[in-house]
Coordinates of C-alpha atoms and ligand atoms in Angstrom, one line a residue:
M14 CA -110.5 80.1 5.9
V15 CA -108.3 78.8 8.6
E16 CA -105.4 77.0 6.1
D17 CA -104.8 77.3 2.5
R18 CA -108.0 75.0 0.3
G19 CA -104.9 74.0 -2.5
Q20 CA -104.8 74.2 -5.8
F21 CA -103.6 71.7 -8.4
S22 CA -100.4 72.0 -9.3
S23 CA -101.4 72.6 -13.6
R24 CA -104.0 72.0 -15.6
L25 CA -102.7 69.0 -17.0
G26 CA -102.9 67.7 -13.4
F27 CA -106.5 69.3 -12.9
V28 CA -107.4 67.0 -16.6
L29 CA -106.0 64.1 -15.1
A30 CA -107.2 64.4 -11.5
A31 CA -111.1 64.7 -13.5
A32 CA -110.6 62.3 -14.9
G33 CA -109.4 60.6 -12.1
S34 CA -112.8 61.0 -10.5
A35 CA -114.6 60.4 -14.3
V36 CA -113.5 57.3 -15.2
G37 CA -114.3 54.6 -12.6
L38 CA -116.8 51.6 -12.2
G39 CA -119.2 53.2 -14.9
N40 CA -116.7 53.5 -17.6
L41 CA -115.0 49.9 -17.3
V42 CA -118.1 48.2 -16.5
A43 CA -121.6 50.0 -17.0
F44 CA -121.2 51.5 -19.9
P45 CA -120.6 48.0 -22.1
V46 CA -122.8 46.7 -20.4
M47 CA -125.2 49.6 -21.6
A48 CA -123.8 49.5 -24.8
S49 CA -123.9 45.4 -26.0
K50 CA -127.8 45.8 -24.6
N51 CA -128.7 48.8 -26.2
G52 CA -127.4 48.5 -29.9
G53 CA -123.7 48.9 -29.8
A54 CA -122.9 52.3 -31.9
A55 CA -126.3 53.3 -32.0
F56 CA -126.2 53.6 -28.2
L57 CA -122.4 54.9 -28.0
F58 CA -124.4 57.7 -31.1
V59 CA -126.6 58.1 -28.4
Y60 CA -124.4 58.8 -25.5
I61 CA -121.7 60.5 -27.1
A62 CA -124.7 63.0 -28.5
F63 CA -126.3 63.2 -24.4
V64 CA -122.1 63.9 -23.9
A65 CA -121.4 66.4 -25.3
L66 CA -124.6 68.7 -26.0
I67 CA -126.0 68.3 -22.1
C68 CA -123.6 67.1 -19.6
Y69 CA -120.7 69.4 -21.0
P70 CA -121.8 72.1 -21.0
V71 CA -123.5 71.5 -17.1
M72 CA -119.8 70.5 -16.8
L73 CA -118.9 73.7 -17.9
A74 CA -121.3 75.2 -15.3
E75 CA -119.7 73.5 -12.6
I76 CA -116.7 74.2 -12.7
A77 CA -117.2 77.8 -13.3
M78 CA -119.2 78.0 -10.3
G79 CA -116.7 76.3 -8.5
R80 CA -113.6 78.5 -9.8
R81 CA -115.5 81.7 -9.8
S82 CA -116.3 81.3 -5.8
Q83 CA -113.3 79.4 -4.9
R84 CA -115.5 77.0 -2.8
N85 CA -117.2 74.3 -1.4
P86 CA -120.9 73.1 -3.2
V87 CA -123.5 75.1 -0.8
G88 CA -120.6 78.0 -1.0
A89 CA -120.9 78.4 -4.1
F90 CA -124.4 78.3 -4.4
T91 CA -124.3 81.0 -1.8
S92 CA -121.1 82.8 -2.6
I93 CA -122.3 83.8 -6.0
P94 CA -124.3 86.4 -6.7
G95 CA -128.2 85.8 -6.8
G96 CA -127.4 83.1 -4.5
G97 CA -128.5 81.8 -0.7
G98 CA -131.7 81.6 1.2
I99 CA -132.8 77.8 -0.6
W100 CA -130.3 77.6 -2.8
R101 CA -128.2 76.7 0.1
W102 CA -130.1 73.7 0.1
A103 CA -129.0 72.0 -2.9
G104 CA -125.1 73.2 -2.1
K105 CA -126.5 70.9 0.8
L106 CA -127.4 68.6 -1.8
A107 CA -124.5 67.7 -3.9
I108 CA -122.7 67.6 -0.6
L109 CA -125.3 64.9 1.2
T110 CA -125.3 63.2 -3.0
P111 CA -121.6 62.6 -2.8
F112 CA -120.7 61.8 0.3
M113 CA -123.9 58.8 -0.5
I114 CA -122.3 58.3 -3.5
A115 CA -119.4 57.2 -0.9
V116 CA -121.0 54.0 0.9
F117 CA -122.2 52.7 -1.5
Y118 CA -119.3 52.8 -4.0
T119 CA -116.8 51.8 -0.9
V120 CA -118.8 48.6 -0.4
I121 CA -118.8 47.4 -4.6
T122 CA -114.6 48.7 -4.3
V123 CA -114.1 46.0 -1.5
W124 CA -116.0 43.4 -3.7
I125 CA -113.6 44.6 -6.4
V126 CA -110.3 44.5 -4.1
M127 CA -111.6 40.4 -2.8
Y128 CA -112.0 39.7 -6.3
L129 CA -108.3 41.1 -7.0
V130 CA -106.8 38.8 -4.1
Y131 CA -108.0 35.6 -5.5
A132 CA -106.8 36.3 -9.4
L133 CA -103.8 37.3 -7.5
T134 CA -103.6 34.3 -5.5
G135 CA -104.3 32.4 -8.2
N136 CA -107.6 31.7 -7.0
L137 CA -109.5 32.6 -10.5
D138 CA -111.2 29.3 -10.4
Y139 CA -113.0 30.0 -7.0
L140 CA -114.3 33.5 -8.5
S141 CA -115.5 31.4 -11.8
E142 CA -117.5 29.5 -9.3
P143 CA -122.2 30.9 -10.1
G144 CA -121.8 30.4 -6.8
T145 CA -118.5 32.9 -5.9
F146 CA -119.8 36.0 -5.4
G147 CA -123.0 35.5 -2.6
E148 CA -120.3 34.2 -1.1
V149 CA -117.8 37.0 -1.0
T150 CA -120.2 40.2 -0.4
T151 CA -121.3 37.9 2.2
S152 CA -118.2 37.3 3.9
T153 CA -116.4 38.1 6.9
S154 CA -113.6 39.1 5.4
L155 CA -114.7 41.7 4.1
F156 CA -114.6 43.7 7.4
V157 CA -111.0 43.2 6.8
Y158 CA -110.6 45.2 4.1
L159 CA -113.1 47.3 4.2
P160 CA -110.8 48.8 6.8
L161 CA -107.8 48.5 4.7
L162 CA -109.1 50.0 2.1
L163 CA -110.8 53.2 4.4
A164 CA -107.7 53.9 5.7
V165 CA -105.9 53.8 1.7
I166 CA -108.8 56.4 1.2
F167 CA -107.9 58.4 4.0
Y168 CA -104.9 58.6 3.7
I169 CA -104.2 60.4 0.8
L170 CA -106.6 62.7 1.6
L171 CA -105.0 63.5 4.1
G172 CA -101.8 64.9 1.3
G173 CA -104.4 67.3 0.3
V174 CA -105.1 68.5 -3.4
R175 CA -101.8 68.4 -5.2
N176 CA -99.8 65.7 -2.5
G177 CA -102.8 63.4 -2.2
I178 CA -104.8 63.9 -4.9
E179 CA -104.1 65.0 -8.0
R180 CA -100.3 62.7 -7.5
L181 CA -102.5 59.4 -6.9
A182 CA -103.9 60.8 -10.6
R183 CA -100.6 61.4 -12.1
I184 CA -99.5 57.5 -11.4
L185 CA -102.6 56.1 -11.1
M186 CA -104.4 57.7 -14.2
P187 CA -101.6 56.6 -17.0
A188 CA -101.4 53.0 -15.5
L189 CA -104.4 52.1 -16.6
A190 CA -104.8 53.8 -19.8
V191 CA -102.0 52.1 -20.7
M192 CA -103.1 48.5 -18.6
L193 CA -105.5 48.8 -20.4
I194 CA -104.3 49.6 -23.8
L195 CA -102.8 46.3 -23.3
L196 CA -105.6 44.7 -22.3
V197 CA -107.1 45.2 -25.1
V198 CA -104.6 44.3 -27.5
F199 CA -104.2 41.0 -26.2
V200 CA -107.9 40.7 -26.8
L201 CA -107.6 42.1 -30.1
T202 CA -105.5 38.8 -31.1
L203 CA -107.7 36.3 -29.5
D204 CA -110.1 34.1 -32.4
N205 CA -113.3 35.2 -33.1
A206 CA -112.8 39.0 -31.6
S207 CA -114.1 40.5 -34.7
A208 CA -117.5 39.1 -33.3
G209 CA -117.4 41.0 -30.8
I210 CA -115.8 44.0 -32.3
A211 CA -119.3 43.7 -34.6
Y212 CA -121.7 43.1 -32.0
Y213 CA -120.1 46.4 -30.7
L214 CA -119.6 48.3 -33.4
V215 CA -122.3 47.5 -36.5
P216 CA -124.9 50.0 -35.0
D217 CA -129.0 48.3 -34.3
F218 CA -130.8 51.4 -34.4
S219 CA -133.8 49.6 -33.6
K220 CA -132.6 49.3 -30.3
I221 CA -133.0 53.1 -29.5
N222 CA -135.9 53.8 -27.3
G223 CA -137.1 55.8 -24.5
S224 CA -135.5 54.3 -21.3
V225 CA -132.2 53.3 -23.6
I226 CA -132.3 57.7 -23.9
N227 CA -133.2 58.0 -20.3
G228 CA -130.5 55.6 -19.4
A229 CA -127.9 57.1 -21.7
L230 CA -128.4 60.1 -20.4
S231 CA -128.2 59.1 -16.2
Q232 CA -125.2 56.9 -17.3
A233 CA -123.5 60.0 -19.2
F234 CA -124.2 62.2 -15.9
F235 CA -122.8 59.6 -13.4
S236 CA -119.9 58.5 -15.7
L237 CA -119.0 62.6 -15.8
S238 CA -119.3 62.9 -12.1
L239 CA -121.7 65.0 -13.2
G240 CA -124.8 66.7 -10.8
M241 CA -123.3 65.8 -7.3
G242 CA -120.5 68.6 -6.5
I243 CA -117.6 67.6 -7.5
L244 CA -116.8 69.4 -10.5
I245 CA -118.7 72.9 -8.1
T246 CA -115.1 71.6 -5.6
Y247 CA -112.4 70.1 -8.5
G248 CA -113.4 73.9 -10.1
S249 CA -112.9 75.7 -7.0
Y250 CA -108.9 74.4 -7.2
F251 CA -108.3 75.3 -10.5
S252 CA -106.9 77.7 -11.6
R253 CA -107.7 81.5 -13.0
E254 CA -105.2 81.5 -16.1
D255 CA -106.4 78.2 -17.3
N256 CA -109.0 77.7 -19.6
I257 CA -111.9 75.3 -18.5
P258 CA -113.8 75.2 -22.0
Q259 CA -109.8 73.5 -23.3
S260 CA -109.6 71.3 -20.8
T261 CA -113.1 70.1 -19.0
R262 CA -113.5 69.2 -22.9
M263 CA -110.4 67.2 -22.6
V264 CA -111.7 65.3 -19.6
A265 CA -115.5 64.4 -21.1
I266 CA -113.1 63.1 -24.0
A267 CA -110.4 61.1 -21.9
D268 CA -114.0 59.8 -20.1
T269 CA -116.4 58.3 -23.4
A270 CA -112.6 57.2 -24.7
I271 CA -111.8 55.2 -21.6
A272 CA -115.6 53.6 -22.1
F273 CA -115.6 53.2 -25.7
F274 CA -112.3 51.0 -25.2
A275 CA -113.7 49.4 -21.7
G276 CA -116.6 47.6 -24.0
M277 CA -113.9 47.6 -27.2
L278 CA -112.7 45.0 -24.4
I279 CA -115.2 43.4 -22.6
L280 CA -117.5 42.4 -26.0
P281 CA -114.8 41.6 -27.9
A282 CA -113.5 39.1 -25.4
I283 CA -116.4 37.3 -24.3
F284 CA -117.7 36.8 -28.5
A285 CA -113.7 35.4 -28.6
F286 CA -114.5 32.5 -26.1
D287 CA -118.1 31.6 -26.9
P288 CA -118.9 32.7 -30.3
N289 CA -122.6 31.6 -29.4
T290 CA -123.5 34.3 -27.2
N291 CA -126.4 34.9 -27.2
T292 CA -126.3 39.0 -26.7
D293 CA -130.0 37.9 -24.5
D294 CA -127.7 36.3 -21.7
L295 CA -125.2 39.5 -21.5
S296 CA -125.8 39.7 -17.6
T297 CA -128.5 42.5 -17.0
S298 CA -127.1 44.4 -14.4
S299 CA -123.2 45.1 -14.9
V300 CA -122.4 43.9 -11.3
G301 CA -123.6 40.9 -13.0
L302 CA -121.5 41.5 -15.5
I303 CA -118.0 41.5 -14.3
F304 CA -118.3 40.2 -10.9
S305 CA -119.5 36.3 -12.7
F306 CA -119.2 37.1 -15.4
L307 CA -115.8 38.5 -16.7
P308 CA -114.4 35.9 -14.2
Q309 CA -115.5 32.2 -16.3
I310 CA -114.4 34.4 -19.1
F311 CA -110.9 35.1 -18.5
L312 CA -110.3 31.0 -16.6
S313 CA -112.1 30.2 -20.2
M314 CA -108.9 32.4 -21.8
Q315 CA -106.8 29.0 -19.6
S316 CA -106.8 27.6 -23.4
A317 CA -105.1 29.7 -24.9
V318 CA -102.4 30.9 -22.1
G319 CA -102.7 28.4 -19.4
Y320 CA -104.0 29.0 -16.2
T321 CA -101.2 31.2 -14.8
G322 CA -101.4 33.3 -17.6
A323 CA -105.4 33.3 -17.3
C324 CA -104.9 34.7 -13.6
V325 CA -102.7 37.4 -14.2
V326 CA -105.4 38.3 -17.2
A327 CA -107.9 38.7 -14.7
A328 CA -105.3 40.5 -12.4
V329 CA -104.4 42.6 -14.2
F330 CA -108.7 43.9 -15.4
F331 CA -109.2 43.9 -11.8
T332 CA -106.4 46.2 -10.7
L333 CA -107.4 48.7 -13.5
V334 CA -110.6 48.7 -12.1
F335 CA -109.5 48.6 -8.7
F336 CA -107.1 51.8 -9.6
A337 CA -110.3 53.8 -11.8
A338 CA -112.4 53.3 -8.5
L339 CA -109.6 54.6 -5.7
T340 CA -109.6 57.7 -7.8
S341 CA -113.8 57.6 -8.0
L342 CA -113.9 57.5 -4.8
V343 CA -111.2 60.0 -3.2
S344 CA -113.0 62.9 -5.4
I345 CA -116.1 61.6 -4.0
I346 CA -115.2 61.9 -1.0
E347 CA -113.5 65.4 -1.0
I348 CA -116.8 67.5 -1.7
P349 CA -118.2 67.3 1.9
I350 CA -114.1 67.7 3.2
A351 CA -113.9 70.6 1.7
Y352 CA -117.2 71.9 3.1
M353 CA -115.8 71.4 6.5
V354 CA -113.1 73.2 6.2
D355 CA -115.0 75.7 4.3
E356 CA -118.2 76.1 6.3
W357 CA -116.9 75.2 9.1
E358 CA -113.4 76.6 8.9
M359 CA -112.4 72.9 10.2
S360 CA -108.9 71.9 9.5
R361 CA -108.2 69.8 5.9
R362 CA -106.4 66.7 8.4
R363 CA -109.7 67.2 11.1
A364 CA -112.2 67.3 8.4
V365 CA -110.4 63.6 6.7
F366 CA -110.7 62.2 10.0
T367 CA -114.4 63.3 11.1
Q368 CA -115.4 61.8 7.3
A369 CA -113.6 58.7 8.5
A370 CA -116.0 57.5 11.1
L371 CA -118.9 58.4 8.7
L372 CA -117.8 56.9 6.4
T373 CA -117.1 54.6 8.3
L374 CA -120.9 54.7 9.5
F375 CA -122.5 54.1 7.0
A376 CA -120.3 51.7 4.9
V377 CA -120.6 49.1 7.6
P378 CA -124.5 49.0 7.7
A379 CA -124.3 49.4 3.6
T380 CA -121.6 46.2 3.7
L381 CA -123.7 44.2 5.6
S382 CA -127.2 44.5 4.2
L383 CA -126.4 42.0 0.6
G384 CA -127.4 39.3 2.9
L385 CA -125.0 39.2 6.1
V386 CA -128.3 41.0 8.6
D387 CA -131.4 39.9 7.2
F388 CA -132.4 43.8 9.2
L389 CA -130.6 45.9 6.2
T390 CA -130.8 42.9 3.8
S391 CA -135.0 43.2 3.6
F392 CA -134.6 47.0 4.7
T393 CA -137.4 48.1 2.8
S394 CA -139.9 48.2 -0.3
Y395 CA -141.1 50.2 -2.6
G396 CA -141.9 49.7 -6.6
G397 CA -142.9 46.5 -6.1
A398 CA -140.2 45.0 -4.8
V399 CA -138.1 44.1 -1.3
K400 CA -134.7 46.7 -1.0
S401 CA -132.0 46.6 1.2
F402 CA -130.6 49.6 2.4
F403 CA -127.8 49.1 0.4
D404 CA -130.3 49.3 -2.6
V405 CA -131.8 52.4 -1.0
I406 CA -129.0 54.2 -1.8
S407 CA -128.6 53.7 -5.0
D408 CA -132.0 54.1 -6.3
V409 CA -132.0 57.5 -4.9
F410 CA -128.8 58.7 -4.9
Y411 CA -126.9 57.1 -7.3
E412 CA -130.3 56.9 -10.6
T413 CA -132.9 59.8 -9.2
I414 CA -131.3 63.1 -7.3
L415 CA -128.4 63.1 -10.1
P416 CA -129.9 64.7 -12.5
F417 CA -132.3 66.4 -10.6
V418 CA -129.1 68.1 -8.6
G419 CA -127.7 69.2 -12.6
L420 CA -131.1 70.4 -13.1
L421 CA -130.8 72.8 -10.1
V422 CA -127.3 73.5 -11.1
C423 CA -128.8 75.4 -15.1
L424 CA -131.2 76.6 -13.4
F425 CA -129.3 78.7 -10.6
C426 CA -126.3 79.6 -13.6
A427 CA -128.9 81.0 -16.0
Y428 CA -131.9 82.4 -13.8
R429 CA -129.6 83.5 -10.6
W430 CA -126.2 83.7 -11.8
K431 CA -127.1 84.8 -15.3
M432 CA -125.7 83.7 -18.6
S433 CA -123.4 87.1 -17.9
G434 CA -121.1 85.6 -15.2
L435 CA -121.1 82.0 -16.1
S436 CA -119.0 83.4 -19.9
E437 CA -117.4 85.9 -17.9
E438 CA -115.9 83.2 -15.6
L439 CA -115.7 80.9 -18.5
S440 CA -114.1 83.3 -19.9
V441 CA -111.2 84.0 -17.5
G442 CA -108.2 82.3 -19.0
D443 CA -110.1 82.0 -22.7
A444 CA -110.4 84.8 -24.5
A445 CA -111.7 83.5 -27.5
Y446 CA -114.2 82.3 -25.5
A447 CA -117.1 85.4 -26.0
G448 CA -118.7 85.6 -28.7
S449 CA -117.5 81.4 -29.2
R450 CA -120.7 79.1 -30.8
L451 CA -120.3 77.7 -27.2
E452 CA -120.8 80.2 -25.3
K453 CA -124.0 81.0 -28.1
Y454 CA -124.3 77.7 -27.5
L455 CA -125.6 77.8 -24.0
N456 CA -127.2 80.6 -23.8
V457 CA -129.8 79.1 -26.1
S458 CA -129.7 75.9 -24.0
L459 CA -128.7 76.6 -20.3
G460 CA -131.6 78.2 -19.2
T461 CA -134.4 76.3 -21.7
V462 CA -133.3 72.7 -23.5
I463 CA -131.3 71.4 -20.9
P464 CA -133.0 71.8 -18.1
L465 CA -135.9 70.7 -19.9
I466 CA -134.8 66.8 -20.5
L467 CA -133.2 66.8 -17.5
L468 CA -136.2 67.8 -15.9
L469 CA -137.9 65.0 -17.2
V470 CA -134.8 62.4 -16.5
F471 CA -135.7 62.6 -12.9
I472 CA -140.0 62.4 -13.8
N473 CA -140.1 59.4 -15.7
T474 CA -137.2 58.3 -12.4
V475 CA -139.0 59.0 -9.9
A476 CA -142.4 57.5 -11.6
T477 CA -141.0 54.3 -12.8
K478 CA -138.7 53.9 -9.9
Y479 CA -141.0 54.7 -7.0
F480 CA -144.3 54.0 -8.4
A481 CA -143.3 51.0 -10.9
I482 CA -145.2 53.5 -13.1
S483 CA -144.0 54.1 -16.5
L484 CA -144.3 57.4 -18.5
F485 CA -143.6 58.4 -22.0
G486 CA -143.8 55.2 -22.9
F487 CA -140.2 54.8 -21.9
Ligands
LIG509 N1 -117.1 59.1 -12.8 C1 -117.5 57.3 -11.6 C2 -117.5 56.0 -12.7 O1 -118.2 56.9 -13.9 C3 -118.1 57.4 -10.6 C4 -118.2 58.8 -9.7 C5 -119.5 59.4 -9.5 C6 -116.7 59.1 -9.3 C7 -119.4 59.8 -8.3 C8 -117.4 60.2 -9.0 C9 -118.9 60.6 -8.4 O2 -117.2 55.3 -12.6

């Protein structure tokens, strides 16, 4: 190793950085949409059960692998006892996946930057027009904001673990929480907000079916930044004096709480401004909701707070989303950087510049693939639909590979490293872990039920996504 890899300054530093990674578009946008369409509190219930029973153990396993090996995912899957051989490929998948996810996440973040600029400059009326989203995604101005965004991201990453990632999270995460609370409080004071609360919090169990359950698990994985080596890498920056189970619990709770409050913001806002909202109209995609539907909601607030007031609310909202996206993006790109530093013995600086070049190389075609260039827009077709370059990345890496990497982590820990190795690592910094109920739960589930469920989700996703076949009645 050519230089100090870096370490978080404290447990709080880790929790904020990991929460910064976890809290992102998934919480602020995807979660409220899924919850509202799939039975409100009933969905929340299923989601929380998955976070506690499946995701939390996988988080512990990933962080323990990182701290034990002090390496990136490839280093972890090779240097931990029982690793190496084909497991190296599991590690490589956990490098490639975040890189590709960074590509599509970057594209969406640039759209958010453009929306934020429009809101800040008082153009909320333009944002709420139906054709705007299509215009923004095919606008050549994207290529003004893309380099700016990349410059900010890589500048932060150049600062390293403590002065870059952790410092960013220390500033943005509290700011994000405060903005979210202010917006929730504001929205709850509006007439009719209670209809939205009722819609969100009264459970409708009849909506829960196989595909909702599948969606809840994938969403929980994505939201907690699982299955892509992020927590392995962050675990490698976690001190051996600190308590993994406790810190991880704080991250999981913070992430779920922010998702929950995002729902408390968005649904009451929708109902307050249109008490007759037909819930079937709630946009089918989270992208549609944030970019088309919400600006209309913000604009309709002008009757209560005036046009400028509505622009301010929209600007605060898009700043919130931008902060969340930025801390997540930085965390995703840290993985391939850590890989190059550890495995190729590159200096951090060189690794950062190399990633900047690579990300630009992929983000440009992905940005162009939403209508600007035909070849990239109609890149391929499968599962009965034409897919753009952007769609392919999102389908393959976000929707399919994440639970699969989670599955590999479970199998690796349970059968290669062995549960005794994992327990030993989790006991470092947590004297109470050995013999605890948590240890017993991990011992029975991490090699059995959890990977089995992840395998079913993986198979089902592949069948529906690529072959348009619905298995298990999902
Ligand atoms: N967890 C983030 C979210 O909820 C997204 C993310 C995915 C971040 C993957 C890092 C890695 O939006």
